[in-house]
Structures are given as structure tokens and as C-alpha cells.
Amino acid sequence: PAGRKVLIVYAHQEPKSLNGSLKRVAVEELSKQGCSVTVSDLYAMQFEPRATRNDIVGCLHNSEEFDYGVETWEAYKRGALSNDLIEEQKKVQEADLLIFQFPLYWFSMPAIMKGWMDRVLVQGFAHEFPNCYDSGLLKNKLALFSFTTGGSREMYAKGGISGDIRYLLWPMQHGIMHFCGVKVLAPHICFAPEYVSEEKRKEMLVAWAQRLKTLWKEEPINCSPEWYFK
């Protein structure tokens, strides 16, 4: 793994939170392995989640009627995206592995992270029909979703009140990452950290550090509906 590049996209307001600690553990463990690790701390950066006209520098391709997808695609081709997007795309381009670290909000990622997906994964950069899914433009990269939940493991079981946690991963892992050609490693989920002892939370951090030690040996999950819905 020495020489591999990792980008951690991190969305939590409080560094002392479990998410903050999971991010710190990943930085420490991966750096120890000789990886170079970059963190996009979205709240600290005050990352703009809204997809707007401001994402295009200079004139629009069609000033009569604004179409965000078309405009950012055209702007990407002529190097006219806003600086914050160019920066994030550079980080993604260089990374071998993307780790997304966040608390689950309403069965999904926090708005600031969804905004990162909406704005950074521009057509022409991350996908360009028919180059999507297995032929997406970010192939040869890996992604891993590491997150905390409010609900317990039982609530997120197949017969549980919230349904199988894998159902929620379909839009994130399949609809975004796999769509862009990225291979996905099994998610890392810390269930209901608020409701367990300090001791248990420490164990969660140790388990994450342990997993990171052998992460590069892992095989990606099977990128098909079966993994999510069987």
C-alpha cells in the first residue's frame, strides 16, 4: 500500500465526535502504512452544497435557459468550473481510494456530503454516457462508506423496522460510486454509538483500525442488485 493515495471526504461538525475519531484513526493508520492521505473536511471548509450558476466561471453555454448538467459538463471541458470544484476533482483524480466518513441522516448522507457528490462528480469528469457503471470514468478507484447510525443493528436487519441497511446503500454505493465506475469495498458501519458505553465506542475505533491494516487485500463487493436486495 505504500505510495497509495487516499482521499477522506468527512462530514461532521465536531472533531471530538465518533465520526471525528474514526476519521483520525483512518488518517493515522493509513499514513503509518505509507499511504498519502488527504482529508476534505466539508464543514470546516464551509463547502457549498448547492449546485448553482456560481459553479461556472464566465459565460454560459446557453444563457437563455440554465441547465446545470449541461453547463457544468461544458465548463469542465473548457476548464471553467469554479476553483472549489477543480480542487476537489484533483483530489479525486489522484486518489486510489475514497473513504466517505459521516453520520447517517434520514437514511442517507448529510446534505453537505450529498452536495459534494452533486457538484464534484460532473459529467465529463466522473461519467459520460455510455461510459457509466463498469465503464464509468473513475474506474480503477475504490470507495468505502464508513458511517454511524442512530438506530441499532436490530432495527437495520432484514426483518427490522428500518429494513436491511443494505437497501440504503443502493443509492449511495451503486447509484453514485458504481455509476462512476468506482469499485466499492464493504461498508464500515458503527451502529448506534450514542447508546453504547465509552468502552464499546473504543472497541469500534479499534475494530476500524484493525480493518484498515488489511484493507488493501479486500475484494470489492459484488456490484449487482443481489448484494443489496437478495
mmCIF file of C-alpha atoms in Angstrom:
data_model
loop_
_atom_site.group_PDB
_atom_site.id
_atom_site.type_symbol
_atom_site.label_atom_id
_atom_site.label_comp_id
_atom_site.label_asym_id
_atom_site.label_seq_id
_atom_site.Cartn_x
_atom_site.Cartn_y
_atom_site.Cartn_z
ATOM 1 C CA PRO A 1 0.000 0.000 0.000
ATOM 2 C CA ALA A 2 2.977 2.386 0.366
ATOM 3 C CA GLY A 3 2.606 5.208 -2.133
ATOM 4 C CA ARG A 4 -1.163 4.752 -2.463
ATOM 5 C CA LYS A 5 -3.250 7.894 -2.242
ATOM 6 C CA VAL A 6 -6.376 8.133 -0.112
ATOM 7 C CA LEU A 7 -8.982 10.888 -0.020
ATOM 8 C CA ILE A 8 -11.222 11.005 3.052
ATOM 9 C CA VAL A 9 -14.373 13.054 2.477
ATOM 10 C CA TYR A 10 -15.528 13.797 6.007
ATOM 11 C CA ALA A 11 -18.803 15.337 7.154
ATOM 12 C CA HIS A 12 -19.163 16.020 10.870
ATOM 13 C CA GLN A 13 -19.329 19.291 12.764
ATOM 14 C CA GLU A 14 -17.462 18.105 15.879
ATOM 15 C CA PRO A 15 -13.860 16.796 15.841
ATOM 16 C CA LYS A 16 -14.410 15.055 19.220
ATOM 17 C CA SER A 17 -17.325 13.012 17.815
ATOM 18 C CA LEU A 18 -17.031 9.314 16.996
ATOM 19 C CA ASN A 19 -17.011 10.293 13.301
ATOM 20 C CA GLY A 20 -14.125 12.658 14.038
ATOM 21 C CA SER A 21 -12.280 9.843 15.825
ATOM 22 C CA LEU A 22 -12.946 7.362 13.001
ATOM 23 C CA LYS A 23 -11.527 9.892 10.548
ATOM 24 C CA ARG A 24 -8.467 10.440 12.758
ATOM 25 C CA VAL A 25 -7.878 6.687 13.119
ATOM 26 C CA ALA A 26 -8.014 6.303 9.319
ATOM 27 C CA VAL A 27 -5.518 9.134 8.795
ATOM 28 C CA GLU A 28 -3.129 7.652 11.388
ATOM 29 C CA GLU A 29 -3.406 4.028 10.282
ATOM 30 C CA LEU A 30 -3.149 4.689 6.539
ATOM 31 C CA SER A 31 -0.285 7.164 6.982
ATOM 32 C CA LYS A 32 1.547 4.536 9.035
ATOM 33 C CA GLN A 33 1.246 2.200 6.042
ATOM 34 C CA GLY A 34 2.971 4.774 3.854
ATOM 35 C CA CYS A 35 -0.172 5.990 2.088
ATOM 36 C CA SER A 36 -0.562 9.691 1.438
ATOM 37 C CA VAL A 37 -3.857 10.807 2.955
ATOM 38 C CA THR A 38 -5.841 13.938 2.105
ATOM 39 C CA VAL A 39 -8.929 14.979 4.058
ATOM 40 C CA SER A 40 -11.754 17.144 2.740
ATOM 41 C CA ASP A 41 -13.354 18.296 5.995
ATOM 42 C CA LEU A 42 -16.561 19.614 4.464
ATOM 43 C CA TYR A 43 -17.923 21.562 7.446
ATOM 44 C CA ALA A 44 -14.539 23.128 8.237
ATOM 45 C CA MET A 45 -14.194 24.120 4.560
ATOM 46 C CA GLN A 46 -17.747 25.527 4.631
ATOM 47 C CA PHE A 47 -18.221 23.506 1.465
ATOM 48 C CA GLU A 48 -21.101 24.849 -0.656
ATOM 49 C CA PRO A 49 -23.633 22.043 -1.171
ATOM 50 C CA ARG A 50 -25.872 23.910 -3.625
ATOM 51 C CA ALA A 51 -25.494 23.324 -7.356
ATOM 52 C CA THR A 52 -25.799 26.838 -8.843
ATOM 53 C CA ARG A 53 -24.732 29.159 -11.651
ATOM 54 C CA ASN A 54 -21.723 30.094 -9.442
ATOM 55 C CA ASP A 55 -20.125 26.753 -10.320
ATOM 56 C CA ILE A 56 -19.433 28.043 -13.839
ATOM 57 C CA VAL A 57 -16.851 30.777 -14.351
ATOM 58 C CA GLY A 58 -17.510 33.215 -17.195
ATOM 59 C CA CYS A 59 -20.125 32.905 -19.905
ATOM 60 C CA LEU A 60 -22.732 30.200 -20.063
ATOM 61 C CA HIS A 61 -23.044 27.735 -22.921
ATOM 62 C CA ASN A 62 -26.737 28.694 -23.171
ATOM 63 C CA SER A 63 -27.633 31.950 -21.440
ATOM 64 C CA GLU A 64 -31.304 31.645 -22.436
ATOM 65 C CA GLU A 65 -32.103 28.686 -20.223
ATOM 66 C CA PHE A 66 -29.966 27.313 -17.396
ATOM 67 C CA ASP A 67 -29.339 23.553 -17.376
ATOM 68 C CA TYR A 68 -26.882 22.692 -14.573
ATOM 69 C CA GLY A 69 -25.847 19.320 -16.013
ATOM 70 C CA VAL A 70 -25.122 20.700 -19.475
ATOM 71 C CA GLU A 71 -23.437 23.858 -18.176
ATOM 72 C CA THR A 72 -21.059 22.057 -15.805
ATOM 73 C CA TRP A 73 -20.230 19.482 -18.491
ATOM 74 C CA GLU A 74 -19.355 22.258 -20.951
ATOM 75 C CA ALA A 75 -17.471 24.198 -18.250
ATOM 76 C CA TYR A 76 -15.481 21.082 -17.318
ATOM 77 C CA LYS A 77 -14.402 20.640 -20.950
ATOM 78 C CA ARG A 78 -13.180 24.228 -21.221
ATOM 79 C CA GLY A 79 -11.647 24.379 -17.725
ATOM 80 C CA ALA A 80 -14.228 26.883 -16.476
ATOM 81 C CA LEU A 81 -15.545 25.244 -13.314
ATOM 82 C CA SER A 82 -15.229 27.178 -10.042
ATOM 83 C CA ASN A 83 -11.996 26.716 -8.069
ATOM 84 C CA ASP A 84 -13.516 24.713 -5.220
ATOM 85 C CA LEU A 85 -14.729 22.094 -7.717
ATOM 86 C CA ILE A 86 -11.434 21.939 -9.581
ATOM 87 C CA GLU A 87 -9.646 21.367 -6.239
ATOM 88 C CA GLU A 88 -11.940 18.503 -5.228
ATOM 89 C CA GLN A 89 -11.758 16.896 -8.671
ATOM 90 C CA LYS A 90 -7.952 16.981 -8.471
ATOM 91 C CA LYS A 91 -8.084 15.173 -5.125
ATOM 92 C CA VAL A 92 -10.462 12.556 -6.553
ATOM 93 C CA GLN A 93 -8.364 12.133 -9.697
ATOM 94 C CA GLU A 94 -5.226 11.418 -7.662
ATOM 95 C CA ALA A 95 -6.868 9.083 -5.142
ATOM 96 C CA ASP A 96 -6.710 5.285 -5.335
ATOM 97 C CA LEU A 97 -9.262 5.037 -2.523
ATOM 98 C CA LEU A 98 -12.097 7.344 -1.456
ATOM 99 C CA ILE A 99 -13.379 6.983 2.108
ATOM 100 C CA PHE A 100 -16.651 8.726 2.964
ATOM 101 C CA GLN A 101 -16.993 9.280 6.724
ATOM 102 C CA PHE A 102 -20.324 10.566 8.019
ATOM 103 C CA PRO A 103 -23.310 10.089 10.334
ATOM 104 C CA LEU A 104 -26.388 8.653 8.595
ATOM 105 C CA TYR A 105 -29.067 11.371 8.287
ATOM 106 C CA TRP A 106 -32.565 10.276 7.261
ATOM 107 C CA PHE A 107 -31.382 7.040 5.595
ATOM 108 C CA SER A 108 -28.792 8.983 3.607
ATOM 109 C CA MET A 109 -25.658 11.106 3.791
ATOM 110 C CA PRO A 110 -25.713 14.638 5.272
ATOM 111 C CA ALA A 111 -26.704 17.399 2.815
ATOM 112 C CA ILE A 112 -23.181 18.826 2.735
ATOM 113 C CA MET A 113 -21.815 15.477 1.521
ATOM 114 C CA LYS A 114 -24.650 14.953 -0.954
ATOM 115 C CA GLY A 115 -23.809 18.451 -2.252
ATOM 116 C CA TRP A 116 -20.202 17.304 -2.711
ATOM 117 C CA MET A 117 -21.485 14.401 -4.852
ATOM 118 C CA ASP A 118 -23.867 16.676 -6.784
ATOM 119 C CA ARG A 119 -21.188 19.254 -7.594
ATOM 120 C CA VAL A 120 -17.904 17.354 -7.859
ATOM 121 C CA LEU A 121 -18.925 14.298 -9.913
ATOM 122 C CA VAL A 122 -19.509 16.291 -13.077
ATOM 123 C CA GLN A 123 -20.315 14.738 -16.446
ATOM 124 C CA GLY A 124 -17.099 14.515 -18.453
ATOM 125 C CA PHE A 125 -15.121 14.052 -15.244
ATOM 126 C CA ALA A 126 -16.826 11.136 -13.464
ATOM 127 C CA HIS A 127 -19.171 9.709 -16.092
ATOM 128 C CA GLU A 128 -20.180 10.346 -19.675
ATOM 129 C CA PHE A 129 -22.941 8.222 -21.141
ATOM 130 C CA PRO A 130 -22.485 5.440 -22.267
ATOM 131 C CA ASN A 131 -19.374 5.448 -20.044
ATOM 132 C CA CYS A 132 -21.020 4.692 -16.736
ATOM 133 C CA TYR A 133 -21.214 1.787 -14.289
ATOM 134 C CA ASP A 134 -18.410 -0.641 -15.218
ATOM 135 C CA SER A 135 -17.080 1.785 -17.821
ATOM 136 C CA GLY A 136 -17.512 4.910 -15.659
ATOM 137 C CA LEU A 137 -14.654 7.403 -15.948
ATOM 138 C CA LEU A 138 -13.396 6.786 -12.388
ATOM 139 C CA LYS A 139 -12.698 3.085 -12.854
ATOM 140 C CA ASN A 140 -9.590 1.682 -11.113
ATOM 141 C CA LYS A 141 -10.595 3.543 -7.965
ATOM 142 C CA LEU A 142 -12.027 2.104 -4.761
ATOM 143 C CA ALA A 143 -14.579 3.635 -2.404
ATOM 144 C CA LEU A 144 -15.625 2.797 1.136
ATOM 145 C CA PHE A 145 -18.589 4.235 3.048
ATOM 146 C CA SER A 146 -17.858 4.451 6.780
ATOM 147 C CA PHE A 147 -20.744 5.785 8.839
ATOM 148 C CA THR A 148 -22.549 5.835 12.161
ATOM 149 C CA THR A 149 -26.276 5.250 12.698
ATOM 150 C CA GLY A 150 -28.833 6.367 15.258
ATOM 151 C CA GLY A 151 -30.678 3.059 15.111
ATOM 152 C CA SER A 152 -29.399 -0.272 16.396
ATOM 153 C CA ARG A 153 -28.187 -3.213 14.323
ATOM 154 C CA GLU A 154 -31.505 -4.995 15.035
ATOM 155 C CA MET A 155 -33.507 -2.080 13.632
ATOM 156 C CA TYR A 156 -31.479 -2.279 10.414
ATOM 157 C CA ALA A 157 -31.789 -6.043 9.978
ATOM 158 C CA LYS A 158 -33.784 -7.553 7.149
ATOM 159 C CA GLY A 159 -36.875 -8.067 9.296
ATOM 160 C CA GLY A 160 -36.276 -4.923 11.346
ATOM 161 C CA ILE A 161 -38.365 -1.762 11.451
ATOM 162 C CA SER A 162 -35.896 0.187 9.270
ATOM 163 C CA GLY A 163 -35.239 -2.622 6.793
ATOM 164 C CA ASP A 164 -31.869 -4.040 5.773
ATOM 165 C CA ILE A 165 -29.118 -1.395 5.996
ATOM 166 C CA ARG A 166 -28.038 -2.564 2.527
ATOM 167 C CA TYR A 167 -31.198 -1.084 0.991
ATOM 168 C CA LEU A 168 -29.954 2.379 1.982
ATOM 169 C CA LEU A 169 -26.575 1.739 0.432
ATOM 170 C CA TRP A 170 -28.031 1.135 -3.026
ATOM 171 C CA PRO A 171 -28.387 4.866 -3.947
ATOM 172 C CA MET A 172 -25.026 5.800 -2.404
ATOM 173 C CA GLN A 173 -22.797 2.912 -3.401
ATOM 174 C CA HIS A 174 -24.496 1.796 -6.602
ATOM 175 C CA GLY A 175 -26.250 4.927 -7.865
ATOM 176 C CA ILE A 176 -23.282 7.237 -7.298
ATOM 177 C CA MET A 177 -19.998 5.371 -6.897
ATOM 178 C CA HIS A 178 -20.581 2.362 -9.141
ATOM 179 C CA PHE A 179 -22.256 4.629 -11.709
ATOM 180 C CA CYS A 180 -18.930 6.493 -11.965
ATOM 181 C CA GLY A 181 -17.022 3.218 -12.396
ATOM 182 C CA VAL A 182 -15.677 3.111 -8.828
ATOM 183 C CA LYS A 183 -15.394 -0.324 -7.179
ATOM 184 C CA VAL A 184 -16.914 -0.447 -3.714
ATOM 185 C CA LEU A 185 -15.472 -2.125 -0.627
ATOM 186 C CA ALA A 186 -17.849 -3.437 2.053
ATOM 187 C CA PRO A 187 -19.204 -0.556 4.149
ATOM 188 C CA HIS A 188 -17.977 0.052 7.680
ATOM 189 C CA ILE A 189 -20.931 0.688 9.970
ATOM 190 C CA CYS A 190 -20.899 1.720 13.629
ATOM 191 C CA PHE A 191 -24.412 1.093 14.915
ATOM 192 C CA ALA A 192 -25.971 3.442 17.497
ATOM 193 C CA PRO A 193 -22.752 4.761 19.100
ATOM 194 C CA GLU A 194 -24.766 7.236 21.203
ATOM 195 C CA TYR A 195 -26.435 4.400 23.082
ATOM 196 C CA VAL A 196 -23.409 2.291 24.000
ATOM 197 C CA SER A 197 -20.717 2.587 26.675
ATOM 198 C CA GLU A 198 -17.467 4.504 26.281
ATOM 199 C CA GLU A 199 -15.813 1.081 26.306
ATOM 200 C CA LYS A 200 -17.862 -0.084 23.311
ATOM 201 C CA ARG A 201 -17.066 3.102 21.393
ATOM 202 C CA LYS A 202 -13.352 2.470 21.971
ATOM 203 C CA GLU A 203 -13.854 -1.044 20.594
ATOM 204 C CA MET A 204 -15.458 0.475 17.492
ATOM 205 C CA LEU A 205 -12.318 2.543 16.884
ATOM 206 C CA VAL A 206 -10.055 -0.465 17.432
ATOM 207 C CA ALA A 207 -12.131 -2.552 15.001
ATOM 208 C CA TRP A 208 -11.808 0.169 12.332
ATOM 209 C CA ALA A 209 -8.032 0.410 12.841
ATOM 210 C CA GLN A 210 -7.795 -3.401 12.560
ATOM 211 C CA ARG A 211 -9.764 -3.457 9.347
ATOM 212 C CA LEU A 212 -7.623 -0.716 7.818
ATOM 213 C CA LYS A 213 -4.500 -2.831 8.398
ATOM 214 C CA THR A 214 -5.640 -5.362 5.770
ATOM 215 C CA LEU A 215 -7.885 -3.092 3.694
ATOM 216 C CA TRP A 216 -5.781 -3.336 0.528
ATOM 217 C CA LYS A 217 -6.223 -7.112 0.480
ATOM 218 C CA GLU A 218 -10.028 -6.864 0.404
ATOM 219 C CA GLU A 219 -12.078 -7.687 -2.674
ATOM 220 C CA PRO A 220 -14.787 -5.206 -3.702
ATOM 221 C CA ILE A 221 -18.411 -6.225 -3.158
ATOM 222 C CA ASN A 222 -20.392 -7.746 -5.997
ATOM 223 C CA CYS A 223 -21.746 -4.661 -7.822
ATOM 224 C CA SER A 224 -25.203 -6.049 -8.559
ATOM 225 C CA PRO A 225 -28.717 -5.726 -7.143
ATOM 226 C CA GLU A 226 -28.274 -9.157 -5.499
ATOM 227 C CA TRP A 227 -25.818 -7.769 -2.932
ATOM 228 C CA TYR A 228 -28.382 -5.164 -1.862
ATOM 229 C CA PHE A 229 -31.706 -6.922 -2.224
ATOM 230 C CA LYS A 230 -31.244 -10.693 -2.138
#
